[in-house]
Amino acid sequence: MDFRKVLDQTVREIRREVNLKVLKVPEIEQKVLDATSDEPWGPHGSDLADIARATKSYGDSEIIMNVLWQRLGNTLANWRHVYKALAVIEYLLANGTERAADGIVDNSSRIAKLTRFEYLEPNGKDVGLNVRKKAEAVLAILDDREKLQEVREKAAVTRDKYFGLSSTGITHKSSAASFGSGSYSSGSHYGSTGGSREVGSFKDIHTG
């Protein structure tokens, strides 16, 4: 048993409880913080879907975006915060409200800066590359209105199909959520935006 990992997880859980019960951090804010944490795996698909639905509320949408912009401001050793914030933003472009998507487009300069993000781990691995590539992928959508509309339309079709199957009683994975034109698989895996093939665990790809 890795006691350091157990200790880290315990500390995170205590901090989360303090945020919610003592500091009265709004639940949606905590959900975004959890989705963009430093843990070496991606956010759960159902959490992403909850965050996207919450953008229907103007107040919640403001909270969500404030957390994401703050995460993008993290640097160096907190590169996972940045990468995962970009992943959530990419998801919201496809599945959030049009207002939320427009707000992201208006702040594209914040994302453009991350195409130059650099960080080398002590072992010399360039994990900044992951952030740069994700930023470039998001910018490719932001800079092309037609592509953004296409991504949103495909995501809407996926959601309709997903909920249609759900309403018929057919078993489905509650952890799956549409992600652009492809799929996003939760837990420890990231789905490719170009399809539903799982390309490996977040930890394996991004920590080596």
Coordinates of C-alpha atoms in Angstrom, one line a residue:
M1 CA 0.0 0.0 0.0
D2 CA 1.3 3.5 -0.9
F3 CA 0.7 5.4 2.3
R4 CA 1.7 8.7 0.7
K5 CA -1.1 8.4 -1.8
V6 CA -3.5 7.4 0.9
L7 CA -2.4 10.4 3.0
D8 CA -2.7 12.7 0.0
Q9 CA -6.2 11.5 -0.7
T10 CA -7.2 11.9 2.9
V11 CA -5.9 15.4 3.0
R12 CA -7.8 16.2 -0.2
E13 CA -11.1 14.8 1.2
I14 CA -10.6 16.8 4.4
R15 CA -10.0 20.0 2.5
R16 CA -13.1 19.3 0.4
E17 CA -15.3 18.8 3.5
V18 CA -13.9 22.0 5.0
N19 CA -14.6 24.0 1.8
L20 CA -18.2 22.7 1.6
K21 CA -19.2 22.7 5.3
V22 CA -17.0 25.3 7.0
L23 CA -16.1 27.8 4.3
K24 CA -19.4 27.3 2.5
V25 CA -17.9 27.0 -0.9
P26 CA -20.7 26.7 -3.5
E27 CA -21.2 23.1 -4.5
I28 CA -20.7 23.9 -8.2
E29 CA -17.4 25.7 -7.4
Q30 CA -16.2 22.6 -5.5
K31 CA -17.2 20.4 -8.4
V32 CA -15.1 22.4 -10.8
L33 CA -12.2 22.4 -8.3
D34 CA -12.5 18.7 -8.1
A35 CA -12.6 18.3 -11.9
T36 CA -9.4 20.3 -12.3
S37 CA -7.5 18.9 -9.3
D38 CA -3.9 17.8 -9.3
E39 CA -4.9 14.1 -9.2
P40 CA -3.4 12.1 -12.1
W41 CA -6.7 11.2 -13.7
G42 CA -9.4 13.0 -15.5
P43 CA -12.8 14.2 -14.1
H44 CA -15.7 11.9 -14.0
G45 CA -18.0 12.2 -17.1
S46 CA -21.1 12.8 -14.9
D47 CA -19.3 15.7 -13.2
L48 CA -18.5 17.2 -16.6
A49 CA -22.2 16.9 -17.5
D50 CA -23.2 18.5 -14.3
I51 CA -20.9 21.4 -14.9
A52 CA -22.2 21.8 -18.4
R53 CA -25.8 21.8 -17.2
A54 CA -24.9 24.4 -14.5
T55 CA -23.9 26.9 -17.2
K56 CA -27.7 27.4 -17.7
S57 CA -27.6 29.4 -14.5
Y58 CA -25.9 32.8 -15.0
G59 CA -24.6 32.8 -11.5
D60 CA -23.3 29.3 -11.6
S61 CA -21.8 29.9 -15.0
E62 CA -19.9 32.9 -13.6
I63 CA -18.5 30.7 -10.7
I64 CA -17.5 28.0 -13.1
M65 CA -15.6 30.2 -15.5
N66 CA -13.9 32.1 -12.6
V67 CA -12.5 28.9 -11.3
L68 CA -11.4 27.8 -14.8
W69 CA -9.6 31.1 -15.5
Q70 CA -7.9 30.9 -12.1
R71 CA -6.7 27.4 -12.9
L72 CA -5.3 28.5 -16.2
G73 CA -3.2 31.0 -14.3
N74 CA -1.4 28.2 -12.5
T75 CA 2.0 27.4 -13.7
L76 CA 5.0 25.0 -13.4
A77 CA 4.3 22.1 -11.0
N78 CA 0.6 22.8 -11.1
W79 CA 0.4 21.9 -14.8
R80 CA -2.4 19.4 -14.3
H81 CA -4.6 22.2 -13.1
V82 CA -4.0 24.0 -16.4
Y83 CA -4.4 20.9 -18.6
K84 CA -7.6 19.8 -16.9
A85 CA -9.1 23.3 -16.9
L86 CA -8.5 23.3 -20.7
A87 CA -10.1 19.9 -20.9
V88 CA -13.2 21.2 -19.1
I89 CA -13.3 24.3 -21.3
E90 CA -13.1 22.1 -24.4
Y91 CA -16.1 20.1 -23.0
L92 CA -18.1 23.2 -22.3
L93 CA -17.5 24.5 -25.8
A94 CA -19.3 21.4 -27.0
N95 CA -21.8 20.9 -24.2
G96 CA -22.3 24.1 -22.3
T97 CA -24.7 26.9 -23.1
E98 CA -24.2 29.2 -26.0
R99 CA -23.6 32.0 -23.6
A100 CA -20.8 30.0 -21.9
A101 CA -19.2 29.2 -25.2
D102 CA -19.3 32.8 -26.3
G103 CA -17.7 33.8 -23.0
I104 CA -14.9 31.4 -23.7
V105 CA -14.4 32.7 -27.2
D106 CA -14.2 36.3 -25.8
N107 CA -11.3 35.1 -23.6
S108 CA -9.4 33.1 -26.2
S109 CA -6.3 35.3 -25.6
R110 CA -5.9 33.6 -22.2
I111 CA -5.8 30.2 -23.9
A112 CA -3.5 31.4 -26.7
K113 CA -0.8 32.2 -24.1
L114 CA -0.8 28.6 -23.0
T115 CA 0.5 27.5 -26.5
R116 CA 3.9 28.6 -25.0
F117 CA 3.5 26.9 -21.7
E118 CA 6.7 25.2 -20.5
Y119 CA 7.5 22.9 -17.6
L120 CA 10.0 20.2 -17.3
E121 CA 9.6 17.6 -14.5
P122 CA 12.7 16.8 -12.4
N123 CA 13.3 13.7 -14.6
G124 CA 13.5 16.0 -17.6
K125 CA 10.1 15.1 -19.1
D126 CA 8.4 17.9 -21.0
V127 CA 4.9 17.8 -19.5
G128 CA 4.4 21.3 -20.8
L129 CA 3.9 19.7 -24.2
N130 CA 0.6 18.3 -23.0
V131 CA -0.7 21.7 -22.1
R132 CA 0.5 23.3 -25.3
K133 CA -1.2 20.7 -27.5
K134 CA -4.5 20.9 -25.5
A135 CA -4.4 24.7 -25.8
E136 CA -3.8 24.4 -29.6
A137 CA -6.8 22.0 -29.8
V138 CA -9.1 24.4 -28.0
L139 CA -7.9 27.4 -30.1
A140 CA -8.6 25.4 -33.3
I141 CA -12.2 25.4 -32.2
L142 CA -12.3 29.0 -30.9
D143 CA -10.8 30.4 -34.0
D144 CA -13.3 28.7 -36.4
R145 CA -17.0 29.6 -35.8
E146 CA -18.1 26.9 -38.2
K147 CA -16.1 24.3 -36.4
L148 CA -17.4 25.4 -33.1
Q149 CA -21.0 25.1 -34.4
E150 CA -20.2 21.7 -35.8
V151 CA -18.8 20.5 -32.5
R152 CA -21.8 21.8 -30.6
E153 CA -24.3 20.1 -33.1
K154 CA -22.5 16.8 -32.9
A155 CA -22.4 17.0 -29.1
A156 CA -26.2 17.7 -29.1
V157 CA -26.9 14.7 -31.3
T158 CA -24.8 12.5 -29.0
R159 CA -26.6 13.8 -25.9
D160 CA -30.0 13.2 -27.6
K161 CA -29.0 9.7 -28.5
Y162 CA -27.6 9.0 -25.0
F163 CA -30.7 10.2 -23.2
G164 CA -32.9 8.4 -25.7
L165 CA -31.2 5.1 -25.0
S166 CA -31.5 5.9 -21.3
S167 CA -35.2 6.5 -21.4
T168 CA -35.8 3.1 -23.1
G169 CA -34.2 1.3 -20.1
I170 CA -31.2 0.1 -22.1
T171 CA -28.1 -0.2 -19.9
H172 CA -25.6 2.5 -20.5
K173 CA -22.4 3.8 -18.9
S174 CA -23.3 6.6 -16.6
S175 CA -19.7 7.7 -16.6
A176 CA -19.7 8.6 -20.3
A177 CA -20.3 12.1 -21.6
S178 CA -20.1 13.6 -25.0
F179 CA -16.9 15.4 -25.7
G180 CA -16.8 17.4 -28.9
S181 CA -17.2 15.2 -31.9
G182 CA -16.0 12.1 -30.1
S183 CA -16.4 10.9 -26.5
Y184 CA -15.0 11.6 -23.1
S185 CA -14.5 8.6 -20.9
S186 CA -14.3 9.3 -17.2
G187 CA -12.2 8.0 -14.4
S188 CA -8.6 7.4 -15.4
H189 CA -9.0 7.7 -19.1
Y190 CA -9.3 10.5 -21.7
G191 CA -11.2 10.0 -24.9
S192 CA -9.8 11.3 -28.1
T193 CA -11.7 14.3 -29.6
G194 CA -11.4 12.6 -32.9
G195 CA -13.3 9.5 -31.9
S196 CA -14.3 7.3 -29.0
R197 CA -11.1 5.3 -28.7
E198 CA -9.6 5.5 -25.3
V199 CA -5.9 6.5 -25.7
G200 CA -4.7 5.5 -22.3
S201 CA -4.8 6.7 -18.7
F202 CA -4.2 10.3 -17.8
K203 CA -1.4 9.1 -15.5
D204 CA 0.3 7.0 -18.1
I205 CA 0.2 9.6 -20.9
H206 CA 0.9 12.7 -18.8
T207 CA 3.2 11.5 -16.0
G208 CA 5.1 8.8 -17.7

